[in-house]
Amino acid sequence: FEGHGGLVSAVAFSPDGQTILTACFDDTLRLFSRQGELLRRFAGHSNRVSSVAFSPDGRRFLSGGWDNRAILWSVEGEKIRDFAVNVKGKTGGQSVNAVAFSPDGKLIALAADGGLAKVFSVEGQEVQTMMHLGEASVPAIAFSPDGRWVATGGGDGEVRVWEVIVN
């Protein structure tokens, strides 16, 4: 698949397997058919895009970037919502390294620099913040199949499992 202006940092298949989403260090995302035809280009991050994930229904996706945020998109190209990632008392330098949807598609999880992981509702409400000890990056995050737990992988070499508490 051609047309990227830099390193391709993440790829994801849609749930039906018909399309492939790519994230690129040229600050954009691209949606391709499985055969390699470019269907759509997405621009909205102000720095490198590092992670992508499709919603379980395949109608939306999430991107995370080096601009301290994640963006929820429709596959048609609409930017639905921004999710800011900030550690209190710190400014800048917090890239979103990994993103995930809960199995029911109602929650998203973000893993970031500064030892930070967050869970939000897709409507934009912050549900939970989890902090790894120290300042290590959190490069990996995933929901359990039942959506009750989030696992994070830290730059400190530790994996932690967190119960998702929704009020």
PDB file of C-alpha atoms in Angstrom:
ATOM      1  CA  PHE A   1       0.000   0.000   0.000  1.00  0.00           C
ATOM      2  CA  GLU A   2       1.505   3.279  -1.068  1.00  0.00           C
ATOM      3  CA  GLY A   3       1.069   6.951  -0.265  1.00  0.00           C
ATOM      4  CA  HIS A   4       2.503   7.279   3.223  1.00  0.00           C
ATOM      5  CA  GLY A   5       4.779  10.249   3.850  1.00  0.00           C
ATOM      6  CA  GLY A   6       6.783   8.634   6.627  1.00  0.00           C
ATOM      7  CA  LEU A   7       7.123   5.636   8.877  1.00  0.00           C
ATOM      8  CA  VAL A   8       3.931   3.569   9.241  1.00  0.00           C
ATOM      9  CA  SER A   9       3.622   3.211  13.014  1.00  0.00           C
ATOM     10  CA  ALA A  10       0.417   1.182  13.373  1.00  0.00           C
ATOM     11  CA  VAL A  11      -2.062  -0.833  11.325  1.00  0.00           C
ATOM     12  CA  ALA A  12      -5.467  -2.330  12.124  1.00  0.00           C
ATOM     13  CA  PHE A  13      -7.943  -4.470  10.220  1.00  0.00           C
ATOM     14  CA  SER A  14     -11.610  -3.511  10.411  1.00  0.00           C
ATOM     15  CA  PRO A  15     -13.745  -6.112  12.231  1.00  0.00           C
ATOM     16  CA  ASP A  16     -15.131  -7.386   8.911  1.00  0.00           C
ATOM     17  CA  GLY A  17     -11.614  -7.706   7.465  1.00  0.00           C
ATOM     18  CA  GLN A  18     -12.431  -5.590   4.409  1.00  0.00           C
ATOM     19  CA  THR A  19     -10.442  -2.452   5.222  1.00  0.00           C
ATOM     20  CA  ILE A  20      -7.082  -1.613   6.775  1.00  0.00           C
ATOM     21  CA  LEU A  21      -6.339   1.527   8.736  1.00  0.00           C
ATOM     22  CA  THR A  22      -2.781   2.872   8.928  1.00  0.00           C
ATOM     23  CA  ALA A  23      -1.150   5.456  11.192  1.00  0.00           C
ATOM     24  CA  CYS A  24       1.831   7.384   9.950  1.00  0.00           C
ATOM     25  CA  PHE A  25       4.574   9.627  11.262  1.00  0.00           C
ATOM     26  CA  ASP A  26       3.480  12.230   8.659  1.00  0.00           C
ATOM     27  CA  ASP A  27       0.644  13.118  11.129  1.00  0.00           C
ATOM     28  CA  THR A  28      -2.058  11.359   9.069  1.00  0.00           C
ATOM     29  CA  LEU A  29      -4.076   8.166   8.857  1.00  0.00           C
ATOM     30  CA  ARG A  30      -5.204   6.270   5.788  1.00  0.00           C
ATOM     31  CA  LEU A  31      -8.007   3.809   5.166  1.00  0.00           C
ATOM     32  CA  PHE A  32      -7.368   1.240   2.447  1.00  0.00           C
ATOM     33  CA  SER A  33      -9.382  -1.554   0.935  1.00  0.00           C
ATOM     34  CA  ARG A  34      -7.866  -4.960   1.621  1.00  0.00           C
ATOM     35  CA  GLN A  35      -6.719  -4.903  -2.018  1.00  0.00           C
ATOM     36  CA  GLY A  36      -4.694  -1.698  -1.443  1.00  0.00           C
ATOM     37  CA  GLU A  37      -6.989   0.980  -2.858  1.00  0.00           C
ATOM     38  CA  LEU A  38      -6.807   4.228  -0.850  1.00  0.00           C
ATOM     39  CA  LEU A  39     -10.349   4.966   0.343  1.00  0.00           C
ATOM     40  CA  ARG A  40      -9.773   7.949   2.607  1.00  0.00           C
ATOM     41  CA  ARG A  41      -7.044  10.064   4.193  1.00  0.00           C
ATOM     42  CA  PHE A  42      -7.538  11.566   7.672  1.00  0.00           C
ATOM     43  CA  ALA A  43      -5.713  14.638   8.996  1.00  0.00           C
ATOM     44  CA  GLY A  44      -6.263  16.019  12.479  1.00  0.00           C
ATOM     45  CA  HIS A  45      -3.228  15.295  14.609  1.00  0.00           C
ATOM     46  CA  SER A  46      -0.561  17.989  14.930  1.00  0.00           C
ATOM     47  CA  ASN A  47       2.256  15.478  15.430  1.00  0.00           C
ATOM     48  CA  ARG A  48       3.070  11.854  14.611  1.00  0.00           C
ATOM     49  CA  VAL A  49       0.238   9.312  14.814  1.00  0.00           C
ATOM     50  CA  SER A  50       1.358   6.301  16.814  1.00  0.00           C
ATOM     51  CA  SER A  51      -1.664   4.043  17.362  1.00  0.00           C
ATOM     52  CA  VAL A  52      -5.029   3.028  15.907  1.00  0.00           C
ATOM     53  CA  ALA A  53      -7.942   0.789  16.842  1.00  0.00           C
ATOM     54  CA  PHE A  54     -11.322   0.056  15.246  1.00  0.00           C
ATOM     55  CA  SER A  55     -14.532   0.038  17.272  1.00  0.00           C
ATOM     56  CA  PRO A  56     -16.143  -3.411  17.522  1.00  0.00           C
ATOM     57  CA  ASP A  57     -18.844  -2.417  15.004  1.00  0.00           C
ATOM     58  CA  GLY A  58     -16.239  -1.044  12.562  1.00  0.00           C
ATOM     59  CA  ARG A  59     -18.053   2.285  12.108  1.00  0.00           C
ATOM     60  CA  ARG A  60     -15.551   4.311  14.154  1.00  0.00           C
ATOM     61  CA  PHE A  61     -11.894   4.223  15.016  1.00  0.00           C
ATOM     62  CA  LEU A  62      -9.535   5.794  17.483  1.00  0.00           C
ATOM     63  CA  SER A  63      -6.104   7.278  16.803  1.00  0.00           C
ATOM     64  CA  GLY A  64      -3.438   8.302  19.292  1.00  0.00           C
ATOM     65  CA  GLY A  65      -0.559  10.608  18.610  1.00  0.00           C
ATOM     66  CA  TRP A  66       2.467  12.471  19.834  1.00  0.00           C
ATOM     67  CA  ASP A  67       0.292  15.592  20.249  1.00  0.00           C
ATOM     68  CA  ASN A  68      -0.982  14.529  23.715  1.00  0.00           C
ATOM     69  CA  ARG A  69      -4.367  13.366  22.467  1.00  0.00           C
ATOM     70  CA  ALA A  70      -6.499  10.709  20.927  1.00  0.00           C
ATOM     71  CA  ILE A  71      -9.161  11.341  18.317  1.00  0.00           C
ATOM     72  CA  LEU A  72     -12.385   9.401  17.770  1.00  0.00           C
ATOM     73  CA  TRP A  73     -13.315   9.326  14.051  1.00  0.00           C
ATOM     74  CA  SER A  74     -16.078   7.943  11.875  1.00  0.00           C
ATOM     75  CA  VAL A  75     -14.828   5.850   8.950  1.00  0.00           C
ATOM     76  CA  GLU A  76     -16.616   8.379   6.721  1.00  0.00           C
ATOM     77  CA  GLY A  77     -14.085  11.011   7.832  1.00  0.00           C
ATOM     78  CA  GLU A  78     -15.850  12.939  10.594  1.00  0.00           C
ATOM     79  CA  LYS A  79     -13.744  13.889  13.600  1.00  0.00           C
ATOM     80  CA  ILE A  80     -16.157  13.013  16.426  1.00  0.00           C
ATOM     81  CA  ARG A  81     -14.232  13.836  19.594  1.00  0.00           C
ATOM     82  CA  ASP A  82     -10.820  14.735  21.011  1.00  0.00           C
ATOM     83  CA  PHE A  83      -9.491  13.164  24.199  1.00  0.00           C
ATOM     84  CA  ALA A  84      -6.741  15.170  25.904  1.00  0.00           C
ATOM     85  CA  VAL A  85      -4.115  13.291  27.872  1.00  0.00           C
ATOM     86  CA  ASN A  86      -2.427  15.311  30.593  1.00  0.00           C
ATOM     87  CA  VAL A  87      -0.705  14.484  33.842  1.00  0.00           C
ATOM     88  CA  LYS A  88      -1.447  17.103  36.498  1.00  0.00           C
ATOM     89  CA  GLY A  89       1.497  19.418  37.016  1.00  0.00           C
ATOM     90  CA  LYS A  90       3.129  18.519  33.688  1.00  0.00           C
ATOM     91  CA  THR A  91       2.930  20.175  30.308  1.00  0.00           C
ATOM     92  CA  GLY A  92       3.742  18.679  26.940  1.00  0.00           C
ATOM     93  CA  GLY A  93       5.712  15.600  26.042  1.00  0.00           C
ATOM     94  CA  GLN A  94       2.942  13.090  26.598  1.00  0.00           C
ATOM     95  CA  SER A  95       2.313  11.037  23.525  1.00  0.00           C
ATOM     96  CA  VAL A  96      -0.590   8.600  23.313  1.00  0.00           C
ATOM     97  CA  ASN A  97       1.208   5.335  22.628  1.00  0.00           C
ATOM     98  CA  ALA A  98      -1.663   2.846  22.426  1.00  0.00           C
ATOM     99  CA  VAL A  99      -5.461   2.945  22.165  1.00  0.00           C
ATOM    100  CA  ALA A 100      -8.198   0.340  22.615  1.00  0.00           C
ATOM    101  CA  PHE A 101     -11.980  -0.022  22.568  1.00  0.00           C
ATOM    102  CA  SER A 102     -13.908  -2.030  25.128  1.00  0.00           C
ATOM    103  CA  PRO A 103     -15.665  -5.072  23.633  1.00  0.00           C
ATOM    104  CA  ASP A 104     -19.061  -3.302  23.765  1.00  0.00           C
ATOM    105  CA  GLY A 105     -17.603  -0.162  22.132  1.00  0.00           C
ATOM    106  CA  LYS A 106     -18.780   2.134  24.955  1.00  0.00           C
ATOM    107  CA  LEU A 107     -15.364   2.805  26.510  1.00  0.00           C
ATOM    108  CA  ILE A 108     -11.915   3.618  25.204  1.00  0.00           C
ATOM    109  CA  ALA A 109      -8.539   3.208  26.876  1.00  0.00           C
ATOM    110  CA  LEU A 110      -5.430   5.280  26.221  1.00  0.00           C
ATOM    111  CA  ALA A 111      -1.840   4.521  27.219  1.00  0.00           C
ATOM    112  CA  ALA A 112       0.548   7.449  27.359  1.00  0.00           C
ATOM    113  CA  ASP A 113       3.894   8.752  28.480  1.00  0.00           C
ATOM    114  CA  GLY A 114       4.479   9.798  32.071  1.00  0.00           C
ATOM    115  CA  GLY A 115       3.218   6.488  33.484  1.00  0.00           C
ATOM    116  CA  LEU A 116      -0.351   7.342  32.523  1.00  0.00           C
ATOM    117  CA  ALA A 117      -3.323   5.297  31.301  1.00  0.00           C
ATOM    118  CA  LYS A 118      -6.907   6.549  31.105  1.00  0.00           C
ATOM    119  CA  VAL A 119     -10.361   5.169  30.396  1.00  0.00           C
ATOM    120  CA  PHE A 120     -13.044   7.403  28.861  1.00  0.00           C
ATOM    121  CA  SER A 121     -16.602   6.869  27.695  1.00  0.00           C
ATOM    122  CA  VAL A 122     -16.917   7.392  23.931  1.00  0.00           C
ATOM    123  CA  GLU A 123     -19.082  10.403  24.859  1.00  0.00           C
ATOM    124  CA  GLY A 124     -15.971  12.034  26.357  1.00  0.00           C
ATOM    125  CA  GLN A 125     -16.396  11.506  30.107  1.00  0.00           C
ATOM    126  CA  GLU A 126     -13.223  10.491  31.948  1.00  0.00           C
ATOM    127  CA  VAL A 127     -14.011   7.239  33.759  1.00  0.00           C
ATOM    128  CA  GLN A 128     -10.690   6.320  35.343  1.00  0.00           C
ATOM    129  CA  THR A 129      -7.011   7.236  35.527  1.00  0.00           C
ATOM    130  CA  MET A 130      -4.363   4.614  36.250  1.00  0.00           C
ATOM    131  CA  MET A 131      -0.761   5.567  37.037  1.00  0.00           C
ATOM    132  CA  HIS A 132       2.223   3.269  36.700  1.00  0.00           C
ATOM    133  CA  LEU A 133       4.844   3.987  39.309  1.00  0.00           C
ATOM    134  CA  GLY A 134       7.593   6.312  38.205  1.00  0.00           C
ATOM    135  CA  GLU A 135       7.823   8.247  34.981  1.00  0.00           C
ATOM    136  CA  ALA A 136       8.010   5.322  32.574  1.00  0.00           C
ATOM    137  CA  SER A 137       6.029   5.364  29.364  1.00  0.00           C
ATOM    138  CA  VAL A 138       2.992   3.105  29.035  1.00  0.00           C
ATOM    139  CA  PRO A 139       3.304   1.684  25.502  1.00  0.00           C
ATOM    140  CA  ALA A 140       0.560  -0.978  25.608  1.00  0.00           C
ATOM    141  CA  ILE A 141      -3.073  -1.266  26.702  1.00  0.00           C
ATOM    142  CA  ALA A 142      -5.903  -3.756  26.186  1.00  0.00           C
ATOM    143  CA  PHE A 143      -9.379  -4.532  27.524  1.00  0.00           C
ATOM    144  CA  SER A 144     -10.293  -7.996  28.738  1.00  0.00           C
ATOM    145  CA  PRO A 145     -12.916  -9.821  26.616  1.00  0.00           C
ATOM    146  CA  ASP A 146     -15.652  -8.971  29.162  1.00  0.00           C
ATOM    147  CA  GLY A 147     -14.565  -5.297  29.396  1.00  0.00           C
ATOM    148  CA  ARG A 148     -14.191  -5.391  33.187  1.00  0.00           C
ATOM    149  CA  TRP A 149     -10.400  -5.156  33.197  1.00  0.00           C
ATOM    150  CA  VAL A 150      -7.645  -3.201  31.481  1.00  0.00           C
ATOM    151  CA  ALA A 151      -4.084  -4.480  31.197  1.00  0.00           C
ATOM    152  CA  THR A 152      -1.228  -2.038  30.726  1.00  0.00           C
ATOM    153  CA  GLY A 153       2.360  -2.676  29.782  1.00  0.00           C
ATOM    154  CA  GLY A 154       4.870  -0.220  31.183  1.00  0.00           C
ATOM    155  CA  GLY A 155       8.244   1.018  30.083  1.00  0.00           C
ATOM    156  CA  ASP A 156       9.362  -0.077  33.542  1.00  0.00           C
ATOM    157  CA  GLY A 157       9.018  -3.718  32.448  1.00  0.00           C
ATOM    158  CA  GLU A 158       5.843  -4.251  34.482  1.00  0.00           C
ATOM    159  CA  VAL A 159       2.388  -5.371  33.370  1.00  0.00           C
ATOM    160  CA  ARG A 160      -0.504  -4.261  35.538  1.00  0.00           C
ATOM    161  CA  VAL A 161      -4.169  -5.256  35.495  1.00  0.00           C
ATOM    162  CA  TRP A 162      -6.767  -2.703  36.570  1.00  0.00           C
ATOM    163  CA  GLU A 163     -10.453  -3.189  37.312  1.00  0.00           C
ATOM    164  CA  VAL A 164     -12.571  -0.751  35.285  1.00  0.00           C
ATOM    165  CA  ILE A 165     -14.878   1.064  37.666  1.00  0.00           C
ATOM    166  CA  VAL A 166     -17.765   2.833  35.928  1.00  0.00           C
ATOM    167  CA  ASN A 167     -19.960   5.054  38.112  1.00  0.00           C
TER     168      ASN A 167
END
